[in-house]
Coordinates of C-alpha atoms in Angstrom, one line a residue:
X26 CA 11.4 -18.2 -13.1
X27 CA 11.2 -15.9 -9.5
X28 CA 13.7 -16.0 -7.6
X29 CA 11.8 -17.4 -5.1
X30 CA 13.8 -20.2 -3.8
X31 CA 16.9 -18.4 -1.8
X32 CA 13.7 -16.4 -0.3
X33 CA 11.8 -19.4 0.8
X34 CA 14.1 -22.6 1.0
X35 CA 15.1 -22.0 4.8
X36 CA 11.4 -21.5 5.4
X37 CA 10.7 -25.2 4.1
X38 CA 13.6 -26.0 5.8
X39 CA 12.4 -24.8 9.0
X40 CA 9.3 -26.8 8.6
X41 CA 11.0 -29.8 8.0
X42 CA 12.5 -28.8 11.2
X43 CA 9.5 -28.5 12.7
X44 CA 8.6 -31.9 12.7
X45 CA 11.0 -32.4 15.2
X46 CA 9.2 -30.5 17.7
X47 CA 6.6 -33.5 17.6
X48 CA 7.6 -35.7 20.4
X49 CA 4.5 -37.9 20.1
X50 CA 2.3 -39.5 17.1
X51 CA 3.7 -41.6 14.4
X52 CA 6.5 -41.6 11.7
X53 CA 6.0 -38.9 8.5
X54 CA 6.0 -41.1 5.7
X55 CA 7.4 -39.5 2.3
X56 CA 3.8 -38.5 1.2
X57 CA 3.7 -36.2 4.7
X58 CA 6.9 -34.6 3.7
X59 CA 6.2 -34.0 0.4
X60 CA 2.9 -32.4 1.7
X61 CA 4.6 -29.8 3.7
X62 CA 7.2 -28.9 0.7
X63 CA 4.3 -28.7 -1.6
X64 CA 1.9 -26.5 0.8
X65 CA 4.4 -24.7 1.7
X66 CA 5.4 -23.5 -1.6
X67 CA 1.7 -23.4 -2.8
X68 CA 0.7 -21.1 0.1
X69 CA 4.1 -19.0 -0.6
X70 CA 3.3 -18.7 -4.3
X71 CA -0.3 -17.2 -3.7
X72 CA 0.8 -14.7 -1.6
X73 CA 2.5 -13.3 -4.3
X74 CA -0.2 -13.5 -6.4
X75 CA 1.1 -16.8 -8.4
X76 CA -1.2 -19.1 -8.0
X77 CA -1.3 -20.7 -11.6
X78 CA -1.1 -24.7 -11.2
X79 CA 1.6 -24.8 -13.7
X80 CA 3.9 -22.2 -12.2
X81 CA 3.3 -24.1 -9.1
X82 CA 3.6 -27.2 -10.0
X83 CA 7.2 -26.4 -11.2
X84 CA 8.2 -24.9 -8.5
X85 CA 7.1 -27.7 -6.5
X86 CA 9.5 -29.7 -8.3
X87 CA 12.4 -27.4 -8.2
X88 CA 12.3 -27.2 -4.2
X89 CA 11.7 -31.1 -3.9
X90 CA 15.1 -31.2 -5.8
X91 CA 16.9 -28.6 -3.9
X92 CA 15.8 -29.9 -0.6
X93 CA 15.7 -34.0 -1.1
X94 CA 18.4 -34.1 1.7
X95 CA 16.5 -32.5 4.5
X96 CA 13.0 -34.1 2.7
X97 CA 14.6 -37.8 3.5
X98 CA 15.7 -36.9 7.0
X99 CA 12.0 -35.3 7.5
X100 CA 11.2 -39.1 7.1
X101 CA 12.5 -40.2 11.0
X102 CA 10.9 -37.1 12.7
X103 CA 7.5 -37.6 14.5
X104 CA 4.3 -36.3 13.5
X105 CA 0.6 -36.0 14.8
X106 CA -2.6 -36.8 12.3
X107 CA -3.6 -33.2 14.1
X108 CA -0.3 -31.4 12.4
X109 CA -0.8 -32.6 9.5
X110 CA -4.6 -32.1 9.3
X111 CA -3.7 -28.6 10.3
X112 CA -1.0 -28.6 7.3
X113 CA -3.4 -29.6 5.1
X114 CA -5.6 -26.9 6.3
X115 CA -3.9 -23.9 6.4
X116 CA -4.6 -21.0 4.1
X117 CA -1.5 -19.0 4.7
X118 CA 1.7 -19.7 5.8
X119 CA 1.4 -18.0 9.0
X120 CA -1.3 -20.8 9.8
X121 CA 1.3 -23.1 8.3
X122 CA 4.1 -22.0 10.5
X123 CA 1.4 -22.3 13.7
X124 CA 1.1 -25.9 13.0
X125 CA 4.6 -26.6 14.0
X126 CA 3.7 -25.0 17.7

């Protein structure tokens, strides 16, 4: 497998981080946290030209274990339905890392 995840764990850390620039809005649930992980690595993958599901999929996988700490504690930040409509949205992670400003 890549070595992908020294590259990109503080990234997905930093998103998790994120969150906490959202003073307003509601509670992320563990399905909003897990959405940022996953796009985040989805979006990272394809711009290295991986974008098979499976190679994704396990990577997915391997950052949700690596980062289950900071994934719980994303669970009492704040979050907007517009950030994570615009997390859901996002086609790169530049427009990812925008969704946090």
């Amino acid at each position: 497998m890549l070595p992908v995840a020294c590259v990109h764990a503080p990234r997905l850390g930093a998103l998790a981080c994120g969150l906490a620039l959202v003073s307003c809005g509601r509670r992320a649930t563990p399905a909003d946290c897990q959405l940022l992980v996953d796009r985040s690595v989805e979006l990272q993958l394809k711009e290295l030209n991986l974008a098979d599901a499976a190679t994704i999929a396990e990577r997915e996988r391997q950052v949700r274990a690596e980062l289950d700490e900071q994934i719980r504690s994303c669970e009492s930040r704040r979050v907007t339905e517009k950030t994570m409509a615009c997390v859901r949205s996002a086609s790169s992670t530049q427009e990812l890392d925008r969704c946090f400003r």
